[in-house]
XYZ file of C-alpha atoms in Angstrom:
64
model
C 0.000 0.000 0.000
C 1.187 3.202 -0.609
C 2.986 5.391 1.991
C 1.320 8.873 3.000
C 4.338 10.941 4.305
C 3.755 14.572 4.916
C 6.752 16.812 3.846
C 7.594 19.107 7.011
C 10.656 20.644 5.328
C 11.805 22.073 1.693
C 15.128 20.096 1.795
C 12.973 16.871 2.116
C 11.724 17.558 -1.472
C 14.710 16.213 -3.298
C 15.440 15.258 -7.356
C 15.585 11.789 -6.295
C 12.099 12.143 -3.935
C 10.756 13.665 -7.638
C 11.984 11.035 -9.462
C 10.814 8.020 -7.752
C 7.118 9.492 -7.678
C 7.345 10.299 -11.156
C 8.430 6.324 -11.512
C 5.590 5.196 -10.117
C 2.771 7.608 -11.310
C 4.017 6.444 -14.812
C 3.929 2.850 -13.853
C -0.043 3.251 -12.684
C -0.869 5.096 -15.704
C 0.723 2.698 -18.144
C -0.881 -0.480 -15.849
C -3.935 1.638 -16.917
C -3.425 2.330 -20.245
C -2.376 -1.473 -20.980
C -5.819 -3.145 -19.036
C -7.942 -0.367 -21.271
C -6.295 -1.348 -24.425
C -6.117 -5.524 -23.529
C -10.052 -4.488 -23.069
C -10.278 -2.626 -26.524
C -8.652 -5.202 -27.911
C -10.572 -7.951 -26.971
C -14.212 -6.404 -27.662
C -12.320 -5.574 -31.317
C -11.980 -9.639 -31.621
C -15.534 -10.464 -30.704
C -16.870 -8.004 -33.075
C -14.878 -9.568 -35.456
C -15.412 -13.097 -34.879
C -11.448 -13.146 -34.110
C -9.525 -15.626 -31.660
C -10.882 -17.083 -28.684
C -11.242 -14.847 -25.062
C -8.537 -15.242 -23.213
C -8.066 -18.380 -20.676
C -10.645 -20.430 -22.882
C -9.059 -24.112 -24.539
C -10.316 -24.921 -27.816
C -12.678 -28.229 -28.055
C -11.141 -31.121 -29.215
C -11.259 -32.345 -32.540
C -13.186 -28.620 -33.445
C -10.837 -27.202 -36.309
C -7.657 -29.270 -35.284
């Protein structure tokens, strides 16, 4: 879970602090981007008749 630290001085807000909070608000908005685009991209498939969704086995002896 993330940490909740309240900054009591300026020198506490260093290039590193920035960095590693710009890290991770890119890594949560890229998690986000990827889930809405898997999600795009598997609504384009069933629209289109395309693949199987995802985790499902094909029947045996069906188009083998």
């Amino acid at each position: 879970m993330t940490e909740f630290h309240t900054l009591t001085t300026r020198d506490e807000i260093t290039p590193e602090l920035i960095a590693e909070l710009n890290r991770r608000a890119h890594a949560e908005r890229a998690a986000h981007m990827r889930a809405i685009g898997q999600r795009f991209a598997a609504r384009l498939r069933s629209w289109f008749g395309l693949g199987r969704p995802r985790g499902t086995r094909p029947l045996a002896g069906v188009n083998a």
